[in-house]
Tab-separated table of C-alpha atoms in Angstrom:
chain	number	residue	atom	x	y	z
A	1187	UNK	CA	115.792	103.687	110.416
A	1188	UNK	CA	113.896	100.456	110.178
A	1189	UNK	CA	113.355	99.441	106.133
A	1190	UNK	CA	110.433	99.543	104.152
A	1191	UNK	CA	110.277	95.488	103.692
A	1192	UNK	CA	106.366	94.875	103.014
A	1193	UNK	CA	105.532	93.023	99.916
A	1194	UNK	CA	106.147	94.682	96.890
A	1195	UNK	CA	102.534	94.782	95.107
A	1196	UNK	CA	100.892	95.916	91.532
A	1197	UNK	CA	99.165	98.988	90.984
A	1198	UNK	CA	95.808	98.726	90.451
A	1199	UNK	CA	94.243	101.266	87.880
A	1200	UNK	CA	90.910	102.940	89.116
A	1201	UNK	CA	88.660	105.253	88.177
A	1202	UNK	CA	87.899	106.843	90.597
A	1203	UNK	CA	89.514	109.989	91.457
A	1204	UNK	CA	90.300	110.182	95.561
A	1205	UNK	CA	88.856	113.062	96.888
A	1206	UNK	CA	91.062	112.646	100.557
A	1207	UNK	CA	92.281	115.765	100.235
A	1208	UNK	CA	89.466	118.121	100.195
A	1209	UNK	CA	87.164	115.903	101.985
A	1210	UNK	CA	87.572	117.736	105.398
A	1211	UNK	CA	89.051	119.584	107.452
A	1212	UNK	CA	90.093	122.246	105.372
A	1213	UNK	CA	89.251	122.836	101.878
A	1214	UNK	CA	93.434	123.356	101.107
A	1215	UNK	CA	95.166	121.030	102.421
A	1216	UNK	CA	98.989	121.773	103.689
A	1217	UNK	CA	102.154	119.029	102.527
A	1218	UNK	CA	105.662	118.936	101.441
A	1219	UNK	CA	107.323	115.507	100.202
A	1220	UNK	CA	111.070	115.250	101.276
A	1221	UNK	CA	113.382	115.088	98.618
A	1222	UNK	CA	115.818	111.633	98.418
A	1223	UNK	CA	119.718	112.274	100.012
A	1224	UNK	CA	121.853	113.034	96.892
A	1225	UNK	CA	123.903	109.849	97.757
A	1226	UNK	CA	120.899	107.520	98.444
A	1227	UNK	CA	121.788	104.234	97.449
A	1228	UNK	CA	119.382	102.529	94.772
A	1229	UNK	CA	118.230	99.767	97.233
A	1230	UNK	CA	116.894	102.817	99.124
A	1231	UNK	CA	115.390	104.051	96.346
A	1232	UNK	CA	113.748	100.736	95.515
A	1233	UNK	CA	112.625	100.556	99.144
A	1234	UNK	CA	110.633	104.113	98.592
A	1235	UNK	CA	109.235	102.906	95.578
A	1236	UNK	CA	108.169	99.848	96.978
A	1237	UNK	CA	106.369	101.732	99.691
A	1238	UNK	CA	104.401	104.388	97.315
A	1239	UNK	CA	103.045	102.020	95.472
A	1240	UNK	CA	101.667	99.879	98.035
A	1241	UNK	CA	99.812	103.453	99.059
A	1242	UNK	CA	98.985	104.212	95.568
A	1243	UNK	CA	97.406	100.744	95.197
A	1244	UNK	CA	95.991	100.700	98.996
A	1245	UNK	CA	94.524	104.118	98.721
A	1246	UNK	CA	93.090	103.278	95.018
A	1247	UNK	CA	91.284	100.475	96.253
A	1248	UNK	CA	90.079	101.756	99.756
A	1249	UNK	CA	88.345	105.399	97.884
A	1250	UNK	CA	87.012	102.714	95.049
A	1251	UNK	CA	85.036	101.277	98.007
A	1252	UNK	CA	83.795	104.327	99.609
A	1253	UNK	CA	82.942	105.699	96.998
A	1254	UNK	CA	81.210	102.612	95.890
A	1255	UNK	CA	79.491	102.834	99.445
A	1256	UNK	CA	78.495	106.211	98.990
A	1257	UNK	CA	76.795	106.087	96.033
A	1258	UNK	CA	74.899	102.916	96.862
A	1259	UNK	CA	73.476	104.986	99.882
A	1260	UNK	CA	72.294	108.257	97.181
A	1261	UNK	CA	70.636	105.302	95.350
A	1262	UNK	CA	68.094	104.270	98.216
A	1263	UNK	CA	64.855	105.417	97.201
A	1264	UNK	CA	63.350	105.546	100.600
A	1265	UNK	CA	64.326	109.655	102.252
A	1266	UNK	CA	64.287	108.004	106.098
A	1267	UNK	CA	66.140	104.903	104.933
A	1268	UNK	CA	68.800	107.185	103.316
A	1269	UNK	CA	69.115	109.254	106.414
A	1270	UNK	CA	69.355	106.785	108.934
A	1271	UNK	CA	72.559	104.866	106.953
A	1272	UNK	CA	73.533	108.121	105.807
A	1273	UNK	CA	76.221	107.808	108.963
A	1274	UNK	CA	77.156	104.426	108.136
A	1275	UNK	CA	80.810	103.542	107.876
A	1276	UNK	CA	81.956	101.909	104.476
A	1277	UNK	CA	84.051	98.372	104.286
A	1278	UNK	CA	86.947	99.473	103.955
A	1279	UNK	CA	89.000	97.873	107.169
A	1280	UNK	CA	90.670	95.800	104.815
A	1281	UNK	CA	92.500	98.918	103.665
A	1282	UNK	CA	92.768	100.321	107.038
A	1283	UNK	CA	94.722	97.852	108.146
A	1284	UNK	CA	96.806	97.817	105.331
A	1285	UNK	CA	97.979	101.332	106.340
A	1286	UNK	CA	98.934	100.560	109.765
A	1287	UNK	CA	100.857	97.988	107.990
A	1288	UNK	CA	102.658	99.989	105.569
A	1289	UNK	CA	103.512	102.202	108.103
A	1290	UNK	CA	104.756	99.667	110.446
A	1291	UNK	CA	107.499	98.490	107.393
A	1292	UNK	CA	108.390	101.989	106.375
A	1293	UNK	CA	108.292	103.587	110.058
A	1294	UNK	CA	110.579	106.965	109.527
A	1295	UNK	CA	110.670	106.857	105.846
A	1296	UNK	CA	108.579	109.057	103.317
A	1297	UNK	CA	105.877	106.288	102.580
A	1298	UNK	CA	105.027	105.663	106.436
A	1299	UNK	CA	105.068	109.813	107.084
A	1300	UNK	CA	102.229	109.335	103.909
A	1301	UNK	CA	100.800	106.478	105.523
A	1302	UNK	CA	100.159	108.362	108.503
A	1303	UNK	CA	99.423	111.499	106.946
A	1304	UNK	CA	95.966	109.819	104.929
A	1305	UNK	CA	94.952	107.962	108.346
A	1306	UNK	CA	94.621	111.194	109.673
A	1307	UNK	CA	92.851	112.729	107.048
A	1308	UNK	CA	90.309	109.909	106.689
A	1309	UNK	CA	90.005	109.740	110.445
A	1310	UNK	CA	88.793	113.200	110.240
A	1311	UNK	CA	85.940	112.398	107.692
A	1312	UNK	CA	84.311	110.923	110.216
A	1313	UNK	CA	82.711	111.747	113.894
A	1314	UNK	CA	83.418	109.737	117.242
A	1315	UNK	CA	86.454	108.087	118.541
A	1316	UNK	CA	85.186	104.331	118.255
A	1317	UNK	CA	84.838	103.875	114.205
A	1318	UNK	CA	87.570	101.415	112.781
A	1319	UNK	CA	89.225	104.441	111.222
A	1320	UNK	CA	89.615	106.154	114.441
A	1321	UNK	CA	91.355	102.608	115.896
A	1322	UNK	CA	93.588	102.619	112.980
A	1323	UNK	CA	95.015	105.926	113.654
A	1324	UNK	CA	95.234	104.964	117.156
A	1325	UNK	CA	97.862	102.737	116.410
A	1326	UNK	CA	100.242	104.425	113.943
A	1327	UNK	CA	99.652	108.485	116.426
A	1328	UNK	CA	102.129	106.793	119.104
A	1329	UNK	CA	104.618	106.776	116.284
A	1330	UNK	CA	104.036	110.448	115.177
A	1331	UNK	CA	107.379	111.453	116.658
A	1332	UNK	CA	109.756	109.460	114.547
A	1333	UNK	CA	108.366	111.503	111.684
A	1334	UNK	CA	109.442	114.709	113.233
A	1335	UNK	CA	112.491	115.651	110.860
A	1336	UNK	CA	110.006	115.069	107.619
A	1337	UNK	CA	108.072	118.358	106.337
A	1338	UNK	CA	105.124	116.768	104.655
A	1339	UNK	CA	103.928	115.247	108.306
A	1340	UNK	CA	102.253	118.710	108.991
A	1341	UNK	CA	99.527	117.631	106.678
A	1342	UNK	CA	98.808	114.930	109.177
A	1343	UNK	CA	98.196	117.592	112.132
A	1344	UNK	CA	95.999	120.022	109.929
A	1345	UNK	CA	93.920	116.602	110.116
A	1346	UNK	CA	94.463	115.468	113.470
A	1347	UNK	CA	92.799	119.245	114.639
A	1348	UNK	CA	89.169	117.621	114.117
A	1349	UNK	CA	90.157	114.479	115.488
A	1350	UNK	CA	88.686	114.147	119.567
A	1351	UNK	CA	90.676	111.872	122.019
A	1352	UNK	CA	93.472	112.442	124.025
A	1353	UNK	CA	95.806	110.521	122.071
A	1354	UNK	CA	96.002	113.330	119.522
A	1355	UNK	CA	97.381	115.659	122.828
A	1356	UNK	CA	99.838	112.690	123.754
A	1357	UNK	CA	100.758	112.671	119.812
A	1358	UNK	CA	101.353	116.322	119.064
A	1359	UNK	CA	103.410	116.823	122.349
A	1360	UNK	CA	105.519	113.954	121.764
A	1361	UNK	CA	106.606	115.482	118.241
A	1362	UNK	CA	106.975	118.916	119.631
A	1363	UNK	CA	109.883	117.475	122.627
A	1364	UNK	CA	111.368	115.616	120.058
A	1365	UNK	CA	114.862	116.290	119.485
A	1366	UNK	CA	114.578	115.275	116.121
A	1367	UNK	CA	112.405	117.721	115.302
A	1368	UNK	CA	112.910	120.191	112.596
A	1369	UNK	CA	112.343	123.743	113.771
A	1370	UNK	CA	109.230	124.089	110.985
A	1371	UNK	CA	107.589	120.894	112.144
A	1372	UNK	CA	107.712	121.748	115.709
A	1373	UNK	CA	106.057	125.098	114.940
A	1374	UNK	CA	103.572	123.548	113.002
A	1375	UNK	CA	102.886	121.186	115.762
A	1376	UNK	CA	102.337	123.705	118.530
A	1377	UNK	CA	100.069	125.549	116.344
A	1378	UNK	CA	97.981	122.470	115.896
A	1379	UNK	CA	98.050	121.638	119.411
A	1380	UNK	CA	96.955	124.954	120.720
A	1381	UNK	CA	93.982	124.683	118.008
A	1382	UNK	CA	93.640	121.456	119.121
A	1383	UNK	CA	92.821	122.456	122.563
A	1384	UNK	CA	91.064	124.940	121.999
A	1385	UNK	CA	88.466	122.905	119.970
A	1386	UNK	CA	88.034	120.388	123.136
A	1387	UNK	CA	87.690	123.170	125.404
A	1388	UNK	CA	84.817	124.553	122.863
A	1389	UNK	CA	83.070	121.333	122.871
A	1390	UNK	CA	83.121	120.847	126.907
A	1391	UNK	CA	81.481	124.140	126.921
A	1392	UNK	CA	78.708	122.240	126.780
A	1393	UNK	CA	77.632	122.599	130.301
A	1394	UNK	CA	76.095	120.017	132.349
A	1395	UNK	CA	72.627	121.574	133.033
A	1396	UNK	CA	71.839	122.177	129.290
A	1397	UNK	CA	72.715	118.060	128.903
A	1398	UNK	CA	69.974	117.980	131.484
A	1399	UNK	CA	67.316	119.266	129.743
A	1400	UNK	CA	67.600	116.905	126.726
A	1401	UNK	CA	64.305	115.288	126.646
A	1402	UNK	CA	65.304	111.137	126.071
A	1403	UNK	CA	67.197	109.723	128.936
A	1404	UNK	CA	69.437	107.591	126.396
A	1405	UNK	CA	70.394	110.713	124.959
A	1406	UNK	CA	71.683	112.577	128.049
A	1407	UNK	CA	73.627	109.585	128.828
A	1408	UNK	CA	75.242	108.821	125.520
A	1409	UNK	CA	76.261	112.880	124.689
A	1410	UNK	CA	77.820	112.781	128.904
A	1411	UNK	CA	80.159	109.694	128.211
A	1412	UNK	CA	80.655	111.499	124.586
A	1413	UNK	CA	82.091	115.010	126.684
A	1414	UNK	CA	83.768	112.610	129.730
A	1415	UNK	CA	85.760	109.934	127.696
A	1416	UNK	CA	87.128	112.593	124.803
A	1417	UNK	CA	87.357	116.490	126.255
A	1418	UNK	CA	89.094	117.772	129.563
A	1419	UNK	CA	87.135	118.000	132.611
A	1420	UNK	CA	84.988	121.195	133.446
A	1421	UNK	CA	87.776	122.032	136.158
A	1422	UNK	CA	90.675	121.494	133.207
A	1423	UNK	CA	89.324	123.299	130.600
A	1424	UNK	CA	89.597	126.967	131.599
A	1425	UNK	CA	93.790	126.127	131.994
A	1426	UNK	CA	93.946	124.354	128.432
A	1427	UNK	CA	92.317	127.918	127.022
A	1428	UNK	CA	95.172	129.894	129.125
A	1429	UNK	CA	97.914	127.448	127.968
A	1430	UNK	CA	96.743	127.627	124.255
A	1431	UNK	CA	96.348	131.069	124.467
A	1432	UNK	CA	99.861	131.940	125.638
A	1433	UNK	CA	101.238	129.638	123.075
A	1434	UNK	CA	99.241	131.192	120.430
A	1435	UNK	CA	100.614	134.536	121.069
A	1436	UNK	CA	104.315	133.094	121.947
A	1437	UNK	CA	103.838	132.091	117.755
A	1438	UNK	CA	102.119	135.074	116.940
A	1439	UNK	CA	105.411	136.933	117.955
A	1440	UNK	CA	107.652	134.588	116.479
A	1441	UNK	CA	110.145	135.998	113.642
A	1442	UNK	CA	110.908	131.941	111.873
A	1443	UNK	CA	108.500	133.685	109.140
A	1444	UNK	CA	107.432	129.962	108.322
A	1445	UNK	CA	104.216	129.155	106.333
A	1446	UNK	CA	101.342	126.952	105.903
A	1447	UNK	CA	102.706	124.704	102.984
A	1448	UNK	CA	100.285	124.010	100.135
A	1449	UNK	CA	100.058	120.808	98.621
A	1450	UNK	CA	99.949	119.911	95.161
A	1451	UNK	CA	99.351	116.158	93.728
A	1452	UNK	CA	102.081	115.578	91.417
A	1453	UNK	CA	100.189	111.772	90.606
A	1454	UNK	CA	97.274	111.212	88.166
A	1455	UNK	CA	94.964	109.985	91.248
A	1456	UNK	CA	96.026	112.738	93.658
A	1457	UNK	CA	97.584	110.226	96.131
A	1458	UNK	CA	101.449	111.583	96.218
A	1459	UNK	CA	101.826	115.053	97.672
A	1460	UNK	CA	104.329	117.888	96.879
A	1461	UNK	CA	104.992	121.357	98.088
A	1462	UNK	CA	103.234	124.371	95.321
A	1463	UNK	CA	105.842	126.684	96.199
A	1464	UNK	CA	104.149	129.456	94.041
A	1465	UNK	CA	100.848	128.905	96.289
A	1466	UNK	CA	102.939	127.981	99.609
A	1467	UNK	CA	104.716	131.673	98.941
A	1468	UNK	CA	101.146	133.184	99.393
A	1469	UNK	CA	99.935	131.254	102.239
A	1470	UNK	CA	98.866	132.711	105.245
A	1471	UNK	CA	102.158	132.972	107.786
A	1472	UNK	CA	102.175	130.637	110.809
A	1473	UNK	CA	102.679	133.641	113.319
A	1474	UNK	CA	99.804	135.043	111.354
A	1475	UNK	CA	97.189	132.529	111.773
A	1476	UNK	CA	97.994	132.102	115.846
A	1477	UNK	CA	97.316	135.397	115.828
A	1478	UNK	CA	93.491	135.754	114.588
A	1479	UNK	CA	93.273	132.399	116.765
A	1480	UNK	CA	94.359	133.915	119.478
A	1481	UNK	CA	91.725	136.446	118.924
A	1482	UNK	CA	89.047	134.056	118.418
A	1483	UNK	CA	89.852	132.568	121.594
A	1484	UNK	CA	90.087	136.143	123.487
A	1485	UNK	CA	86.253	137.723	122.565
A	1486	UNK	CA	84.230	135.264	120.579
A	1487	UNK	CA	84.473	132.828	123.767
A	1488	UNK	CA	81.426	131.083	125.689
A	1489	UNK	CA	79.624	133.961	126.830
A	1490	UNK	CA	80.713	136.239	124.727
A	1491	UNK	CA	78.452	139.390	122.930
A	1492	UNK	CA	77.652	138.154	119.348
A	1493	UNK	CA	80.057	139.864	116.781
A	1494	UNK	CA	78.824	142.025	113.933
A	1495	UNK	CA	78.315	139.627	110.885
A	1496	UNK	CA	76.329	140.969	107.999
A	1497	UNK	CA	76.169	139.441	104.687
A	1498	UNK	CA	74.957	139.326	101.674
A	1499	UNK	CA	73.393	135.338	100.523
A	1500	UNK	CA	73.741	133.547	97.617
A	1501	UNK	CA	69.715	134.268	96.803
A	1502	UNK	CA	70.592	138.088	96.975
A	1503	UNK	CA	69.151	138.787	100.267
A	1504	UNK	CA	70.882	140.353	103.659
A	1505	UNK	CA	71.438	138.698	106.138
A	1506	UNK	CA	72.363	140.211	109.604
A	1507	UNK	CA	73.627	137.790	112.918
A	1508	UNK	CA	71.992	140.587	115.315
A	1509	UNK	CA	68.712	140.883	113.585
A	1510	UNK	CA	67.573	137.385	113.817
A	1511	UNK	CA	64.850	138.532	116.471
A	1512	UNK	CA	65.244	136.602	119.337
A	1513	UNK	CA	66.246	133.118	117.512
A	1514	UNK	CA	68.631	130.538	118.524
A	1515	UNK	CA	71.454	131.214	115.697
A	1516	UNK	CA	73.269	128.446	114.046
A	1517	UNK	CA	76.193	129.676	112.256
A	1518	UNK	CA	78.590	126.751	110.694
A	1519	UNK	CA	81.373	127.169	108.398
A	1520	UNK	CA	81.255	124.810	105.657
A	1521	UNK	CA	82.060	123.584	102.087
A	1522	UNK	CA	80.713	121.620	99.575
A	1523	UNK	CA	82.987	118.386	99.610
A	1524	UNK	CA	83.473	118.077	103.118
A	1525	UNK	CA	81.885	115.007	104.249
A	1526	UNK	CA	81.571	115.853	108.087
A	1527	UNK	CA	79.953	119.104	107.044
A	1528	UNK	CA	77.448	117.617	104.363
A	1529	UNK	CA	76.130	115.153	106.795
A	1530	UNK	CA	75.425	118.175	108.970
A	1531	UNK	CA	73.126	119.027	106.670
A	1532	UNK	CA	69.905	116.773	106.852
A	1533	UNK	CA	70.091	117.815	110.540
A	1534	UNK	CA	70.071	121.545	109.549
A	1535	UNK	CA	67.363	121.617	107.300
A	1536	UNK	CA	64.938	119.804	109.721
A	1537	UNK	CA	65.919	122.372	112.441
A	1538	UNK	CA	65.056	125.212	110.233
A	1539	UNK	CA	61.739	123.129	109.238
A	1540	UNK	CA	60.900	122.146	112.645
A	1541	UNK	CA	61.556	125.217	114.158
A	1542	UNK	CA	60.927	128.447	111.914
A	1543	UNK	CA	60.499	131.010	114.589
A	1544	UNK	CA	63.082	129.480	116.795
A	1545	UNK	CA	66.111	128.890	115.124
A	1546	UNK	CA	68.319	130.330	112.164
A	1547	UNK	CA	71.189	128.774	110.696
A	1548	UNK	CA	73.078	130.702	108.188
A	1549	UNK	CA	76.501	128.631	106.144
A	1550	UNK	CA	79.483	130.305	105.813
A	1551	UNK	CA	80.634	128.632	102.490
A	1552	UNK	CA	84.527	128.641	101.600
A	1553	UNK	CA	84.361	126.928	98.595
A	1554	UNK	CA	87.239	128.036	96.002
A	1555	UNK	CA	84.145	129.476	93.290
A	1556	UNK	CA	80.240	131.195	94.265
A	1557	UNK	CA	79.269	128.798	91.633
A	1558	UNK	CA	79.425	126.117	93.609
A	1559	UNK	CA	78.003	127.409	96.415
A	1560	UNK	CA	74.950	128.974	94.166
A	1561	UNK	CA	74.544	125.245	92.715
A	1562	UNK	CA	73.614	123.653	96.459
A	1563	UNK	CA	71.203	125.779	97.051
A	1564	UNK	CA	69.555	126.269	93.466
A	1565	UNK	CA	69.225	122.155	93.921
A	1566	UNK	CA	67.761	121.957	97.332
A	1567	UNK	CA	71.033	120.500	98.984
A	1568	UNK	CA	70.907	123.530	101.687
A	1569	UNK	CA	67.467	125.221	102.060
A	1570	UNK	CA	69.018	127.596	104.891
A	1571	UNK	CA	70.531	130.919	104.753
A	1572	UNK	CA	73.828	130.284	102.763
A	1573	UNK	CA	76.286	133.029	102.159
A	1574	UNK	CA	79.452	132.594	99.716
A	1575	UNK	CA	83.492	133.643	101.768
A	1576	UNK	CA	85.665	131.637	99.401
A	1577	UNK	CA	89.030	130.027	100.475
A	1578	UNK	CA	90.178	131.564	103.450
A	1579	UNK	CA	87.607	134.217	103.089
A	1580	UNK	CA	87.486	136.857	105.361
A	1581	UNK	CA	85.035	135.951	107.641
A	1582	UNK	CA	86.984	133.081	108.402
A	1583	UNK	CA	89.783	134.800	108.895
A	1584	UNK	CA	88.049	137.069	111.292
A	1585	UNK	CA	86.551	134.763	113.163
A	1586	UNK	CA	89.652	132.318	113.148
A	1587	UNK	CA	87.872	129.474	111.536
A	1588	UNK	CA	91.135	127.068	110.550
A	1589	UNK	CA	88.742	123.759	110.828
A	1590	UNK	CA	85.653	122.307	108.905
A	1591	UNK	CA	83.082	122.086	110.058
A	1592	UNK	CA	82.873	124.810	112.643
A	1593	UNK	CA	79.484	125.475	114.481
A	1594	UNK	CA	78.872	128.699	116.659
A	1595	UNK	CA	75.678	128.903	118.784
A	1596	UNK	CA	74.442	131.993	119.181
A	1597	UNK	CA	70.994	132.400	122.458
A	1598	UNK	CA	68.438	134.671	121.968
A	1599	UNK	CA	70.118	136.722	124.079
A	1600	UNK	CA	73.127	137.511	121.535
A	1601	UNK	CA	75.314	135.337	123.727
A	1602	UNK	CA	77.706	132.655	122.594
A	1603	UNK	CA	76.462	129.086	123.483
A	1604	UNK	CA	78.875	126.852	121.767
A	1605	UNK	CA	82.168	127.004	119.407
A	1606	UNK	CA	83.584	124.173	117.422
A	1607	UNK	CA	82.908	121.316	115.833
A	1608	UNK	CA	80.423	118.644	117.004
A	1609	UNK	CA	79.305	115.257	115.343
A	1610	UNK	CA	76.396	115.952	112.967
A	1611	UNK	CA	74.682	113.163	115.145
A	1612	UNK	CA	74.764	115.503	118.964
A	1613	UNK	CA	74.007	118.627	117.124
A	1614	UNK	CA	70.244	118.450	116.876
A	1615	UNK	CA	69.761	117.397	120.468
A	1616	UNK	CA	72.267	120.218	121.867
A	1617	UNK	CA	70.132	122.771	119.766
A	1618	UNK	CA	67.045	121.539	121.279
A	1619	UNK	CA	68.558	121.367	124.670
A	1620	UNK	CA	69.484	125.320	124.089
A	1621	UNK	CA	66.091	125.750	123.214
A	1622	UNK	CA	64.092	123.825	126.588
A	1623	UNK	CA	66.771	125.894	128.758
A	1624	UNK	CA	65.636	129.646	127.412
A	1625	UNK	CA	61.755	128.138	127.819
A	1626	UNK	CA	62.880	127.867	131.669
């Protein structure tokens, strides 16, 4: 086990709170810290504290800056000026690289499984492959394996489901043959690598003739290499569903009885993670989760009759997915927090103000109180249909929703179009392109 040798630095006070761990993906996130040997010698020790603070103090600085970054952009007076940077990446490289660093020095030890763990989760705030977050992780994922035996490195795949490129395949499988491996991890990581899968197969469903109708040239091109360098080919993606399927129910039927862990931050700023056993005792089962997944895959596929969804919205008013008379339907599953799904929304409320009698979007909110959802839409933050599920409500259960954002497409025809997530920044043109193909 190589040592954790990097320069021993001083914590920096901030205050700002991080908000990593609600930011995306999912609005709980899922951890357990290892526990130090019984005979671990104090230069050990002093090589683990070494290593958490040089997080604490990275981490501190780097959400300082985007959060810096983020309300500089809310301050811009001008609405298009706001909207047009509102994708802009913050300067936080600095930071970034420090990670890859710290992970480098403490490969195999508790600080570098951390290390990785937060690249993944802040590689998952935002869209693409190219950003310098998305290199970062790059470099520490071909590692993932030598964190195998540690428990809280599942929190890294529950982030690494939203993240596109093939490296996070390579990644997963590599910790899954490890022999190394603890039996929990290894579950964990086939679960995330089915869901995984299953996402990129969602997102290739995009088929080649509705990228044909898009109406700007540059557009067409840019979404093809988009679908060609990150999701399987058209010819792949029908054996990726079978294979994740098949492992889905090969966990499903599993008797390990192993759960998603839930994380609580045992430091002031929320950067060191332990296991809430009281929570983690609660959580939904692993077998249990593969198996609405499994569902999900089975009947609410591309193609596939609309489900029943009825609800009642925040504003007191029903709200039915089959009585949307003949409308494009927009359904994404959301919170308020999540940055990949807030900067969905400037492109939802133009599609709902650009195209009334064409398209409906309704949110499927899982934050943990109605308040909150109530608030965004008393403000004007979502002027859409918004209805209130909670944490791992049941319409997400039903409909096997693990991963935030999550868009489904729904033609006028009832028929499912699309299922998954997408960058906020394709989603308007696919929409459109839905729309020019049931013209024709």
């Amino acid at each position: 086990m190589r040592r954790c040798e990097g320069k021993r630095v001083v914590f920096l006070a901030a205050t700002v709170i991080c908000v990593f761990i609600t930011s995306s993906g999912s609005p709980a996130a899922l951890a357990q810290t290892v526990q130090n040997p019984a005979n671990e010698t104090s230069d050990g020790a002093s090589r683990k504290d070494d290593g958490m603070d040089r997080l604490i103090d990275t981490m501190n600085r780097l959400v300082e800056k985007r959060n810096a970054h983020a309300l500089q952009l809310r301050s811009l007076k001008d609405e298009t000026d706001r909207q047009q940077r509102s994708g802009e990446f913050p300067p936080i490289e600095q930071e970034l690289e420090e990670l890859v660093v710290l992970e480098s020095d403490c490969r195999g030890e508790h600080a570098g499984c951390l290390a990785v763990v937060h690249l993944c989760g802040l590689a998952s705030s935002y869209s693409g492959t190219e950003r310098p977050v998305h290199r970062a992780l790059d470099k520490v994922l071909e590692h993932l394996h030598e964190y195998g035996p540690l428990r809280e490195v599942v929190l890294g795949f529950e982030r690494l489901v939203a993240h596109d490129g093939m490296k996070t395949l390579h990644a997963l499988t590599s910790v899954i043959n490890s022999k190394q491996t603890s039996p929990f991890v290894r579950e964990s990581a086939r679960l995330c690598r089915a869901r995984w899968q299953l996402e990129m197969v969602a997102k290739r469903g995009v088929s080649e003739s509705v990228l044909e109708s898009l109406s700007v040239a540059a557009d067409i091109a840019r979404v093809k290499e988009y679908l060609k360098s990150n999701f399987p080919r058209v010819e792949e993606a029908e054996k990726w569903k079978r294979v994740a399927i098949s492992e889905l129910d090969e966990l499903a039927a599993a008797s390990t009885e192993h759960h998603l862990i839930v994380a609580k931050a045992v430091d002031p700023k929320g950067f060191v993670l332990t296991e809430d056993s009281e929570r983690t005792n609660q959580s939904p089962s692993i077998a249990g989760v593969a198996k609405g997944l499994s569902f999900r895959a089975k009947h609410l596929a591309v193609g596939s009759e609309c489900p029943k969804l009825e609800v009642k919205l925040v504003n007191g008013d029903n709200w039915g997915l089959r009585e949307q008379n003949r409308r494009l339907v927009v359904v994404q599953f959301s919170f308020n927090g999540c940055g990949p799904c807030e900067r969905m929304y400037p492109v939802l409320r133009d599609l709902v103000r650009d195209y009334p009698n064409k398209v409906s979007v309704v949110s499927v909110m899982a934050d943990a109180d109605v308040a909150t959802t109530q608030e965004a839409v008393t403000t004007g933050k979502m002027t859409w249909s918004v209805t209130w599920d909670g944490q791992s409500g049941p319409i997400a259960t039903e409909w096997g929703v693990r991963n935030f954002p999550t868009v489904f497409i729904f033609g006028t025809d009832r028929k499912l179009l699309f299922s998954g997530s997408i960058p906020e920044e394709y989603l308007a043109e696919i929409v459109k392109a839905f729309l020019t193909q049931d013209v024709k």
